[in-house]
Amino acid sequence: MNTIEKMQQIVGSENVHFGENLAQYEIDPSGKYNGSSLAVVRPLNTKEVSAIVKLANKMKIPVIPQGGNTGLAGGCFAGTKGNTIILSLNRMNTIREVRADGRIAIVEGGVILSKLHDAAAEYGLIFPLFFGARGSAMIGGNLATNAGGSNVLRYGNTRDLVLGIEAVMPNGDIVDLMSELHKDNSGYNLKHLLIGSEGTLGIITAAVVKLFPKPKAYATAMISIPDLTYALPILNELNKITNNCVEAFEYMPEKYFNALCERFDDMRQPFQTPAKHGVFLEIGAMSEEDAEPDETGNIPIESKVENLFGTWLESGKILDAVICKSEAQRSEMWERRERAYEVALLKGVPVACDVSVAVDKVHNFLTTVKSRVHSISPNSETLTVSHLGDGNLHVSVWMEPKTKGMGNLEDREKITEIIEETVLELGGSFSAEHGIGLAKLPSMSRRKNPNAIEVMRSIKKALDPNNIMNPGKVIPAK
């Protein structure tokens, strides 16, 4: 019996795909990582995952775990030799339980993020992980990459939203870490070891995640500021007057708004006078006092923010402001930010870096990196959008914007190194929320502490001696 037949015995022949029509599994969203696999296997439960992995480990066949295949760093690349198994979690899509009083949900790894949002909403709760790909990204992938998004400012990364996990290790053993506890000091924290490991140490098949009360009202706005140095004091003051209820604080420069409108016919500038520096913000009010409409029908949190904006306009702290008065307006504002990936492709495939610095060093980074990039590539254009509240910056450099050319490889690599060098000088990280995958292996080699990499290699070798679990990702080769 060959390998494919053995896999068919485990999950059913209809759930083992091979041959043609595997593009949705083998090609990433950018099209950059176009792989070739032996087969795509779709288990229904953790026992089937375990059986498949045991078979793969025995046969020494590489296993590529995959959720929604929405990653941007090549973390699900199947290789080009056609000798890998893509293990898709898309059939493991059950929300096993939502416990409203305990503020938890128990979910399988293949649950689509937006489905969890919908399930939580039925109880007046939220799972506060939000980003543009939420309609196809899956929980297992979110945990594997420790996904970020726009609400990290208030709720933290995915790692901060998880109480427990279930995982299948490289030898096929099932590790039950499905703790529902907020405090558990029983030995090494294997949960946190596996979260963010990008499938190189095991496959996360289920999780216990935290839910939070849905804000009773939102104040959503866009402001235009004279200079980026005004942003952090504004954020701090907003948090002060709202009892730390700022959920999103996103930076978009004038170049981004122009590119957005050029790319999409249905998008428009947020202000009559274009903003050189725009900040999109959202406040989620938790108290009845801030949320209940007054006798005039106004929402108190909106009025509070509007009054503050009036003071700032008079003092010159902000130049303009727009506050959403309907859900349609709120959706439009969110859409401006969430189309950033597509906007970044407007003038060719950019040199793209997902980096982070301390929140009070963002302005310094942007000023420095722009001049350094220009010195290497005078004809290039730099476009940066940022989760400003947590210091995460998405830097895109169009090498030849007029012709949409990619430029030469040497210059692209130089620009990547310049951006990384600037980040390093400021004590930041070359990887903020997209993970390492394949794309950032050179950066890991250049920038990660060598002793830390050796520890990672030791852990990988101990847990996965046959190197079958998503090989070639995250850890640079010697």
GROMACS .gro file of C-alpha atoms in nm:
model
  478
    1MET     CA    1   0.000   0.000   0.000
    2ASN     CA    2   0.153   0.335  -0.100
    3THR     CA    3   0.157   0.652   0.111
    4ILE     CA    4  -0.147   0.811  -0.052
    5GLU     CA    5  -0.351   0.494  -0.002
    6LYS     CA    6  -0.252   0.485   0.365
    7MET     CA    7  -0.360   0.846   0.408
    8GLN     CA    8  -0.688   0.768   0.233
    9GLN     CA    9  -0.750   0.491   0.483
   10ILE     CA   10  -0.711   0.741   0.767
   11VAL     CA   11  -0.922   1.034   0.640
   12GLY     CA   12  -1.121   0.888   0.349
   13SER     CA   13  -1.025   0.896  -0.017
   14GLU     CA   14  -1.237   1.208  -0.079
   15ASN     CA   15  -1.020   1.401   0.168
   16VAL     CA   16  -0.684   1.329   0.007
   17HIS     CA   17  -0.626   1.548  -0.298
   18PHE     CA   18  -0.341   1.506  -0.542
   19GLY     CA   19  -0.262   1.582  -0.902
   20GLU     CA   20  -0.417   1.898  -1.047
   21ASN     CA   21  -0.635   2.172  -0.895
   22LEU     CA   22  -0.431   2.225  -0.578
   23ALA     CA   23  -0.357   2.594  -0.640
   24GLN     CA   24  -0.562   2.716  -0.342
   25TYR     CA   25  -0.329   2.518  -0.115
   26GLU     CA   26   0.003   2.544  -0.299
   27ILE     CA   27   0.009   2.915  -0.390
   28ASP     CA   28   0.018   3.192  -0.131
   29PRO     CA   29  -0.189   3.515  -0.163
   30SER     CA   30   0.097   3.712  -0.321
   31GLY     CA   31   0.172   3.442  -0.578
   32LYS     CA   32   0.538   3.459  -0.477
   33TYR     CA   33   0.544   3.116  -0.314
   34ASN     CA   34   0.417   2.863  -0.566
   35GLY     CA   35   0.488   2.513  -0.441
   36SER     CA   36   0.425   2.153  -0.537
   37SER     CA   37   0.306   1.886  -0.295
   38LEU     CA   38   0.258   1.510  -0.295
   39ALA     CA   39  -0.095   1.553  -0.161
   40VAL     CA   40  -0.329   1.770   0.041
   41VAL     CA   41  -0.478   1.587   0.337
   42ARG     CA   42  -0.789   1.713   0.517
   43PRO     CA   43  -0.841   1.540   0.855
   44LEU     CA   44  -1.167   1.576   1.044
   45ASN     CA   45  -1.037   1.556   1.400
   46THR     CA   46  -0.727   1.552   1.616
   47LYS     CA   47  -0.698   1.171   1.611
   48GLU     CA   48  -0.680   1.178   1.233
   49VAL     CA   49  -0.416   1.454   1.247
   50SER     CA   50  -0.219   1.236   1.487
   51ALA     CA   51  -0.243   0.932   1.259
   52ILE     CA   52  -0.132   1.130   0.952
   53VAL     CA   53   0.164   1.282   1.137
   54LYS     CA   54   0.268   0.943   1.275
   55LEU     CA   55   0.265   0.804   0.922
   56ALA     CA   56   0.461   1.103   0.789
   57ASN     CA   57   0.717   1.076   1.068
   58LYS     CA   58   0.766   0.705   1.003
   59MET     CA   59   0.807   0.765   0.629
   60LYS     CA   60   1.006   1.088   0.692
   61ILE     CA   61   0.769   1.289   0.470
   62PRO     CA   62   0.760   1.665   0.541
   63VAL     CA   63   0.427   1.798   0.671
   64ILE     CA   64   0.317   2.154   0.595
   65PRO     CA   65   0.036   2.258   0.833
   66GLN     CA   66  -0.210   2.501   0.677
   67GLY     CA   67  -0.504   2.705   0.796
   68GLY     CA   68  -0.655   2.965   0.563
   69ASN     CA   69  -0.333   3.012   0.362
   70THR     CA   70  -0.344   3.389   0.415
   71GLY     CA   71   0.015   3.435   0.538
   72LEU     CA   72   0.252   3.682   0.376
   73ALA     CA   73   0.590   3.533   0.470
   74GLY     CA   74   0.588   3.198   0.291
   75GLY     CA   75   0.511   3.001   0.605
   76CYS     CA   76   0.293   2.751   0.414
   77PHE     CA   77   0.526   2.703   0.118
   78ALA     CA   78   0.513   2.337   0.015
   79GLY     CA   79   0.850   2.333  -0.159
   80THR     CA   80   0.909   2.250  -0.524
   81LYS     CA   81   1.002   1.882  -0.510
   82GLY     CA   82   0.648   1.747  -0.480
   83ASN     CA   83   0.746   1.540  -0.175
   84THR     CA   84   0.549   1.718   0.099
   85ILE     CA   85   0.208   1.668   0.255
   86ILE     CA   86  -0.003   1.979   0.305
   87LEU     CA   87  -0.216   1.912   0.611
   88SER     CA   88  -0.517   2.140   0.587
   89LEU     CA   89  -0.732   2.208   0.893
   90ASN     CA   90  -1.029   2.335   0.692
   91ARG     CA   91  -1.255   2.045   0.796
   92MET     CA   92  -1.175   2.095   1.163
   93ASN     CA   93  -1.403   2.396   1.181
   94THR     CA   94  -1.624   2.337   1.484
   95ILE     CA   95  -1.682   2.592   1.757
   96ARG     CA   96  -1.722   2.335   2.031
   97GLU     CA   97  -1.851   2.567   2.299
   98VAL     CA   98  -1.906   2.932   2.390
   99ARG     CA   99  -1.932   2.995   2.762
  100ALA     CA  100  -2.053   3.350   2.803
  101ASP     CA  101  -2.025   3.367   3.181
  102GLY     CA  102  -1.672   3.230   3.175
  103ARG     CA  103  -1.584   3.453   2.877
  104ILE     CA  104  -1.425   3.170   2.680
  105ALA     CA  105  -1.477   2.981   2.357
  106ILE     CA  106  -1.343   2.635   2.275
  107VAL     CA  107  -1.264   2.614   1.905
  108GLU     CA  108  -1.096   2.385   1.655
  109GLY     CA  109  -0.798   2.503   1.455
  110GLY     CA  110  -0.986   2.531   1.126
  111VAL     CA  111  -1.249   2.776   1.254
  112ILE     CA  112  -1.250   3.085   1.034
  113LEU     CA  113  -1.183   3.395   1.242
  114SER     CA  114  -1.495   3.581   1.129
  115LYS     CA  115  -1.710   3.278   1.227
  116LEU     CA  116  -1.576   3.307   1.580
  117HIS     CA  117  -1.658   3.678   1.572
  118ASP     CA  118  -2.017   3.595   1.474
  119ALA     CA  119  -2.051   3.327   1.742
  120ALA     CA  120  -1.921   3.558   2.014
  121ALA     CA  121  -2.152   3.837   1.898
  122GLU     CA  122  -2.459   3.621   1.973
  123TYR     CA  123  -2.367   3.654   2.341
  124GLY     CA  124  -2.277   4.024   2.329
  125LEU     CA  125  -1.908   3.934   2.333
  126ILE     CA  126  -1.609   3.977   2.103
  127PHE     CA  127  -1.294   3.788   2.019
  128PRO     CA  128  -1.076   4.097   1.966
  129LEU     CA  129  -0.849   3.980   1.685
  130PHE     CA  130  -0.928   4.185   1.375
  131PHE     CA  131  -0.749   4.220   1.042
  132GLY     CA  132  -0.835   4.229   0.674
  133ALA     CA  133  -0.813   3.852   0.608
  134ARG     CA  134  -1.050   3.756   0.891
  135GLY     CA  135  -1.301   3.613   0.642
  136SER     CA  136  -1.060   3.333   0.543
  137ALA     CA  137  -0.784   3.319   0.807
  138MET     CA  138  -0.822   3.033   1.055
  139ILE     CA  139  -0.763   3.017   1.428
  140GLY     CA  140  -0.489   2.755   1.400
  141GLY     CA  141  -0.292   2.979   1.165
  142ASN     CA  142  -0.357   3.283   1.384
  143LEU     CA  143  -0.204   3.101   1.679
  144ALA     CA  144   0.080   2.953   1.477
  145THR     CA  145   0.191   3.301   1.369
  146ASN     CA  146   0.088   3.489   1.685
  147ALA     CA  147  -0.115   3.722   1.463
  148GLY     CA  148  -0.150   4.091   1.548
  149GLY     CA  149  -0.396   4.325   1.379
  150SER     CA  150  -0.551   4.658   1.469
  151ASN     CA  151  -0.667   4.591   1.825
  152VAL     CA  152  -0.337   4.487   1.982
  153LEU     CA  153  -0.321   4.828   2.148
  154ARG     CA  154  -0.603   4.735   2.385
  155TYR     CA  155  -0.619   4.354   2.388
  156GLY     CA  156  -0.274   4.227   2.291
  157ASN     CA  157  -0.152   3.982   2.026
  158THR     CA  158  -0.310   3.642   1.971
  159ARG     CA  159  -0.082   3.495   2.238
  160ASP     CA  160  -0.252   3.718   2.495
  161LEU     CA  161  -0.597   3.592   2.394
  162VAL     CA  162  -0.537   3.220   2.454
  163LEU     CA  163  -0.579   3.020   2.774
  164GLY     CA  164  -0.509   2.672   2.640
  165ILE     CA  165  -0.432   2.469   2.330
  166GLU     CA  166  -0.436   2.115   2.198
  167ALA     CA  167  -0.152   2.015   1.966
  168VAL     CA  168  -0.013   1.722   1.771
  169MET     CA  169   0.361   1.691   1.807
  170PRO     CA  170   0.601   1.582   1.528
  171ASN     CA  171   0.593   1.219   1.643
  172GLY     CA  172   0.212   1.220   1.634
  173ASP     CA  173   0.158   1.243   2.010
  174ILE     CA  174  -0.140   1.454   2.118
  175VAL     CA  175  -0.059   1.710   2.386
  176ASP     CA  176  -0.365   1.824   2.580
  177LEU     CA  177  -0.299   2.175   2.713
  178MET     CA  178  -0.663   2.284   2.695
  179SER     CA  179  -0.648   2.478   3.019
  180GLU     CA  180  -0.933   2.715   3.100
  181LEU     CA  181  -0.729   2.873   3.377
  182HIS     CA  182  -0.598   3.227   3.402
  183LYS     CA  183  -0.329   3.108   3.640
  184ASP     CA  184  -0.138   2.785   3.585
  185ASN     CA  185   0.229   2.759   3.688
  186SER     CA  186   0.268   2.385   3.634
  187GLY     CA  187   0.604   2.366   3.461
  188TYR     CA  188   0.727   2.492   3.125
  189ASN     CA  189   0.473   2.694   2.931
  190LEU     CA  190   0.445   2.469   2.627
  191LYS     CA  191   0.143   2.665   2.508
  192HIS     CA  192   0.355   2.973   2.449
  193LEU     CA  193   0.630   2.766   2.291
  194LEU     CA  194   0.390   2.640   2.025
  195ILE     CA  195   0.208   2.970   1.970
  196GLY     CA  196   0.418   3.164   1.721
  197SER     CA  197   0.624   2.861   1.614
  198GLU     CA  198   0.461   2.862   1.266
  199GLY     CA  199   0.395   2.489   1.263
  200THR     CA  200   0.763   2.395   1.301
  201LEU     CA  201   0.717   2.231   1.642
  202GLY     CA  202   0.365   2.089   1.612
  203ILE     CA  203   0.015   2.144   1.480
  204ILE     CA  204  -0.230   2.340   1.696
  205THR     CA  205  -0.562   2.160   1.652
  206ALA     CA  206  -0.781   2.335   1.909
  207ALA     CA  207  -0.772   2.623   2.157
  208VAL     CA  208  -0.945   2.781   2.453
  209VAL     CA  209  -0.965   3.151   2.372
  210LYS     CA  210  -1.068   3.451   2.576
  211LEU     CA  211  -1.379   3.652   2.494
  212PHE     CA  212  -1.448   4.008   2.602
  213PRO     CA  213  -1.760   4.220   2.647
  214LYS     CA  214  -1.855   4.404   2.332
  215PRO     CA  215  -1.821   4.779   2.384
  216LYS     CA  216  -2.157   4.941   2.443
  217ALA     CA  217  -2.077   5.219   2.195
  218TYR     CA  218  -1.800   5.315   1.957
  219ALA     CA  219  -1.650   5.651   1.877
  220THR     CA  220  -1.474   5.609   1.542
  221ALA     CA  221  -1.292   5.897   1.380
  222MET     CA  222  -1.020   6.015   1.145
  223ILE     CA  223  -0.800   6.310   1.236
  224SER     CA  224  -0.547   6.511   1.041
  225ILE     CA  225  -0.242   6.615   1.242
  226PRO     CA  226   0.032   6.869   1.157
  227ASP     CA  227   0.314   6.626   1.226
  228LEU     CA  228   0.361   6.271   1.349
  229THR     CA  229   0.510   6.398   1.675
  230TYR     CA  230   0.158   6.505   1.777
  231ALA     CA  231   0.024   6.150   1.758
  232LEU     CA  232   0.148   5.991   2.080
  233PRO     CA  233   0.039   6.276   2.310
  234ILE     CA  234  -0.305   6.257   2.143
  235LEU     CA  235  -0.324   5.881   2.205
  236ASN     CA  236  -0.223   5.924   2.568
  237GLU     CA  237  -0.482   6.196   2.626
  238LEU     CA  238  -0.755   5.992   2.457
  239ASN     CA  239  -0.675   5.695   2.681
  240LYS     CA  240  -0.680   5.923   2.983
  241ILE     CA  241  -1.027   6.064   2.917
  242THR     CA  242  -1.175   5.729   2.807
  243ASN     CA  243  -1.032   5.510   3.083
  244ASN     CA  244  -0.794   5.331   2.841
  245CYS     CA  245  -1.065   5.241   2.591
  246VAL     CA  246  -0.876   5.328   2.270
  247GLU     CA  247  -0.895   5.012   2.059
  248ALA     CA  248  -0.730   5.123   1.735
  249PHE     CA  249  -0.486   5.400   1.652
  250GLU     CA  250  -0.369   5.369   1.292
  251TYR     CA  251  -0.137   5.596   1.095
  252MET     CA  252  -0.187   5.669   0.725
  253PRO     CA  253   0.010   5.942   0.541
  254GLU     CA  254  -0.108   6.152   0.247
  255LYS     CA  255   0.066   5.922   0.000
  256TYR     CA  256  -0.142   5.632   0.126
  257PHE     CA  257  -0.473   5.816   0.082
  258ASN     CA  258  -0.372   5.916  -0.272
  259ALA     CA  259  -0.271   5.560  -0.360
  260LEU     CA  260  -0.592   5.423  -0.206
  261CYS     CA  261  -0.810   5.647  -0.422
  262GLU     CA  262  -0.603   5.567  -0.729
  263ARG     CA  263  -0.633   5.193  -0.666
  264PHE     CA  264  -1.004   5.185  -0.580
  265ASP     CA  265  -1.277   5.385  -0.754
  266ASP     CA  266  -1.509   5.354  -0.454
  267MET     CA  267  -1.263   5.511  -0.210
  268ARG     CA  268  -1.243   5.884  -0.137
  269GLN     CA  269  -1.026   6.119   0.063
  270PRO     CA  270  -1.138   6.149   0.427
  271PHE     CA  271  -1.095   6.529   0.432
  272GLN     CA  272  -1.159   6.813   0.189
  273THR     CA  273  -0.803   6.931   0.243
  274PRO     CA  274  -0.585   6.619   0.206
  275ALA     CA  275  -0.419   6.512   0.528
  276LYS     CA  276  -0.040   6.492   0.525
  277HIS     CA  277  -0.065   6.281   0.837
  278GLY     CA  278  -0.390   6.097   0.903
  279VAL     CA  279  -0.476   5.892   1.210
  280PHE     CA  280  -0.771   5.656   1.220
  281LEU     CA  281  -0.888   5.585   1.574
  282GLU     CA  282  -1.160   5.391   1.747
  283ILE     CA  283  -1.273   5.402   2.109
  284GLY     CA  284  -1.487   5.127   2.256
  285ALA     CA  285  -1.691   5.263   2.547
  286MET     CA  286  -1.772   5.012   2.819
  287SER     CA  287  -1.986   5.214   3.061
  288GLU     CA  288  -2.356   5.296   3.032
  289GLU     CA  289  -2.268   5.655   3.115
  290ASP     CA  290  -2.065   5.682   2.793
  291ALA     CA  291  -2.297   5.474   2.576
  292GLU     CA  292  -2.658   5.567   2.654
  293PRO     CA  293  -2.794   5.843   2.423
  294ASP     CA  294  -2.874   6.167   2.601
  295GLU     CA  295  -3.200   6.363   2.568
  296THR     CA  296  -3.085   6.503   2.233
  297GLY     CA  297  -3.003   6.157   2.096
  298ASN     CA  298  -2.627   6.207   2.106
  299ILE     CA  299  -2.394   5.931   2.225
  300PRO     CA  300  -2.191   6.065   2.521
  301ILE     CA  301  -1.860   5.908   2.415
  302GLU     CA  302  -1.895   6.065   2.071
  303SER     CA  303  -1.978   6.402   2.227
  304LYS     CA  304  -1.683   6.373   2.463
  305VAL     CA  305  -1.445   6.302   2.175
  306GLU     CA  306  -1.604   6.570   1.957
  307ASN     CA  307  -1.556   6.831   2.229
  308LEU     CA  308  -1.195   6.728   2.271
  309PHE     CA  309  -1.141   6.756   1.897
  310GLY     CA  310  -1.286   7.108   1.909
  311THR     CA  311  -1.031   7.209   2.170
  312TRP     CA  312  -0.750   7.054   1.969
  313LEU     CA  313  -0.863   7.228   1.650
  314GLU     CA  314  -0.851   7.565   1.825
  315SER     CA  315  -0.503   7.497   1.962
  316GLY     CA  316  -0.370   7.360   1.632
  317LYS     CA  317  -0.304   7.018   1.777
  318ILE     CA  318  -0.516   6.872   1.495
  319LEU     CA  319  -0.603   7.025   1.158
  320ASP     CA  320  -0.927   6.844   1.080
  321ALA     CA  321  -1.148   6.566   1.214
  322VAL     CA  322  -1.432   6.344   1.096
  323ILE     CA  323  -1.641   6.142   1.343
  324CYS     CA  324  -1.856   5.855   1.218
  325LYS     CA  325  -2.229   5.900   1.272
  326SER     CA  326  -2.341   5.567   1.126
  327GLU     CA  327  -2.226   5.209   1.092
  328ALA     CA  328  -2.182   5.264   0.718
  329GLN     CA  329  -1.937   5.549   0.784
  330ARG     CA  330  -1.754   5.334   1.039
  331SER     CA  331  -1.723   5.049   0.787
  332GLU     CA  332  -1.586   5.289   0.526
  333MET     CA  333  -1.319   5.412   0.765
  334TRP     CA  334  -1.214   5.059   0.855
  335GLU     CA  335  -1.205   4.968   0.487
  336ARG     CA  336  -0.956   5.247   0.418
  337ARG     CA  337  -0.712   5.084   0.656
  338GLU     CA  338  -0.782   4.721   0.569
  339ARG     CA  339  -0.711   4.765   0.198
  340ALA     CA  340  -0.347   4.842   0.273
  341TYR     CA  341  -0.213   4.515   0.130
  342GLU     CA  342  -0.373   4.578  -0.208
  343VAL     CA  343  -0.264   4.942  -0.206
  344ALA     CA  344   0.095   4.833  -0.150
  345LEU     CA  345   0.085   4.653  -0.489
  346LEU     CA  346  -0.030   4.964  -0.680
  347LYS     CA  347   0.312   5.052  -0.823
  348GLY     CA  348   0.473   4.713  -0.849
  349VAL     CA  349   0.579   4.449  -0.599
  350PRO     CA  350   0.742   4.650  -0.321
  351VAL     CA  351   1.025   4.577  -0.086
  352ALA     CA  352   0.795   4.505   0.208
  353CYS     CA  353   0.901   4.506   0.572
  354ASP     CA  354   0.687   4.438   0.877
  355VAL     CA  355   0.883   4.591   1.165
  356SER     CA  356   0.829   4.733   1.510
  357VAL     CA  357   0.991   4.994   1.732
  358ALA     CA  358   0.897   5.145   2.066
  359VAL     CA  359   0.592   5.366   2.022
  360ASP     CA  360   0.788   5.683   2.105
  361LYS     CA  361   1.048   5.605   1.836
  362VAL     CA  362   0.814   5.572   1.536
  363HIS     CA  363   0.871   5.930   1.416
  364ASN     CA  364   1.248   5.888   1.444
  365PHE     CA  365   1.234   5.565   1.244
  366LEU     CA  366   1.024   5.710   0.962
  367THR     CA  367   1.237   6.020   0.926
  368THR     CA  368   1.563   5.826   0.926
  369VAL     CA  369   1.461   5.538   0.702
  370LYS     CA  370   1.312   5.761   0.432
  371SER     CA  371   1.637   5.953   0.380
  372ARG     CA  372   1.847   5.636   0.389
  373VAL     CA  373   1.633   5.457   0.132
  374HIS     CA  374   1.641   5.763  -0.095
  375SER     CA  375   2.021   5.768  -0.082
  376ILE     CA  376   2.033   5.414  -0.221
  377SER     CA  377   1.744   5.441  -0.465
  378PRO     CA  378   1.662   5.805  -0.557
  379ASN     CA  379   1.375   5.710  -0.788
  380SER     CA  380   1.200   5.490  -0.535
  381GLU     CA  381   0.893   5.580  -0.329
  382THR     CA  382   0.840   5.479   0.032
  383LEU     CA  383   0.491   5.417   0.169
  384THR     CA  384   0.434   5.335   0.535
  385VAL     CA  385   0.118   5.259   0.727
  386SER     CA  386   0.130   5.176   1.094
  387HIS     CA  387  -0.049   5.023   1.388
  388LEU     CA  388   0.075   5.336   1.559
  389GLY     CA  389  -0.053   5.250   1.905
  390ASP     CA  390   0.178   4.946   1.933
  391GLY     CA  391   0.472   5.063   1.718
  392ASN     CA  392   0.417   4.819   1.430
  393LEU     CA  393   0.506   4.965   1.089
  394HIS     CA  394   0.442   4.822   0.744
  395VAL     CA  395   0.707   4.976   0.519
  396SER     CA  396   0.672   4.937   0.142
  397VAL     CA  397   0.931   5.065  -0.104
  398TRP     CA  398   0.837   5.082  -0.472
  399MET     CA  399   1.164   5.054  -0.657
  400GLU     CA  400   1.047   5.186  -0.996
  401PRO     CA  401   0.702   5.336  -0.933
  402LYS     CA  402   0.663   5.490  -1.280
  403THR     CA  403   0.705   5.159  -1.462
  404LYS     CA  404   0.598   4.930  -1.176
  405GLY     CA  405   0.936   4.761  -1.205
  406MET     CA  406   1.091   4.558  -0.926
  407GLY     CA  407   1.439   4.704  -0.959
  408ASN     CA  408   1.748   4.490  -0.929
  409LEU     CA  409   1.783   4.228  -0.658
  410GLU     CA  410   2.097   4.385  -0.512
  411ASP     CA  411   1.926   4.719  -0.446
  412ARG     CA  412   1.620   4.548  -0.301
  413GLU     CA  413   1.839   4.359  -0.058
  414LYS     CA  414   2.028   4.677   0.032
  415ILE     CA  415   1.702   4.855   0.112
  416THR     CA  416   1.583   4.566   0.327
  417GLU     CA  417   1.909   4.581   0.519
  418ILE     CA  418   1.885   4.959   0.559
  419ILE     CA  419   1.537   4.925   0.707
  420GLU     CA  420   1.653   4.648   0.939
  421GLU     CA  421   1.962   4.843   1.042
  422THR     CA  422   1.750   5.143   1.132
  423VAL     CA  423   1.516   4.923   1.334
  424LEU     CA  424   1.812   4.766   1.515
  425GLU     CA  425   1.959   5.106   1.604
  426LEU     CA  426   1.628   5.195   1.768
  427GLY     CA  427   1.604   4.868   1.961
  428GLY     CA  428   1.319   4.734   1.746
  429SER     CA  429   1.237   4.407   1.570
  430PHE     CA  430   1.259   4.313   1.203
  431SER     CA  431   0.942   4.103   1.242
  432ALA     CA  432   0.631   4.238   1.414
  433GLU     CA  433   0.322   4.037   1.320
  434HIS     CA  434   0.365   3.849   0.992
  435GLY     CA  435   0.605   3.585   1.119
  436ILE     CA  436   0.932   3.459   0.970
  437GLY     CA  437   0.832   3.180   0.731
  438LEU     CA  438   1.075   3.179   0.440
  439ALA     CA  439   1.073   3.550   0.367
  440LYS     CA  440   1.262   3.656   0.676
  441LEU     CA  441   1.515   3.376   0.709
  442PRO     CA  442   1.795   3.607   0.584
  443SER     CA  443   1.687   3.865   0.842
  444MET     CA  444   1.697   3.600   1.115
  445SER     CA  445   2.053   3.513   1.012
  446ARG     CA  446   2.161   3.876   1.012
  447ARG     CA  447   1.974   4.016   1.311
  448LYS     CA  448   1.872   3.748   1.560
  449ASN     CA  449   2.108   3.676   1.846
  450PRO     CA  450   2.317   3.372   1.736
  451ASN     CA  451   2.285   3.206   2.076
  452ALA     CA  452   1.907   3.244   2.061
  453ILE     CA  453   1.905   3.077   1.719
  454GLU     CA  454   2.111   2.788   1.859
  455VAL     CA  455   1.857   2.741   2.138
  456MET     CA  456   1.579   2.733   1.876
  457ARG     CA  457   1.773   2.470   1.679
  458SER     CA  458   1.812   2.259   1.992
  459ILE     CA  459   1.441   2.275   2.065
  460LYS     CA  460   1.354   2.188   1.705
  461LYS     CA  461   1.593   1.892   1.702
  462ALA     CA  462   1.465   1.762   2.034
  463LEU     CA  463   1.098   1.777   1.935
  464ASP     CA  464   1.134   1.698   1.565
  465PRO     CA  465   1.448   1.487   1.511
  466ASN     CA  466   1.335   1.383   1.163
  467ASN     CA  467   1.270   1.748   1.068
  468ILE     CA  468   0.931   1.671   0.914
  469MET     CA  469   0.730   1.958   1.063
  470ASN     CA  470   0.722   2.256   0.824
  471PRO     CA  471   1.096   2.223   0.752
  472GLY     CA  472   1.302   2.517   0.634
  473LYS     CA  473   1.085   2.780   0.801
  474VAL     CA  474   1.163   3.019   1.089
  475ILE     CA  475   1.511   2.883   1.177
  476PRO     CA  476   1.797   2.964   0.936
  477ALA     CA  477   2.008   2.677   0.810
  478LYS     CA  478   2.365   2.659   0.939
   0.00000   0.00000   0.00000
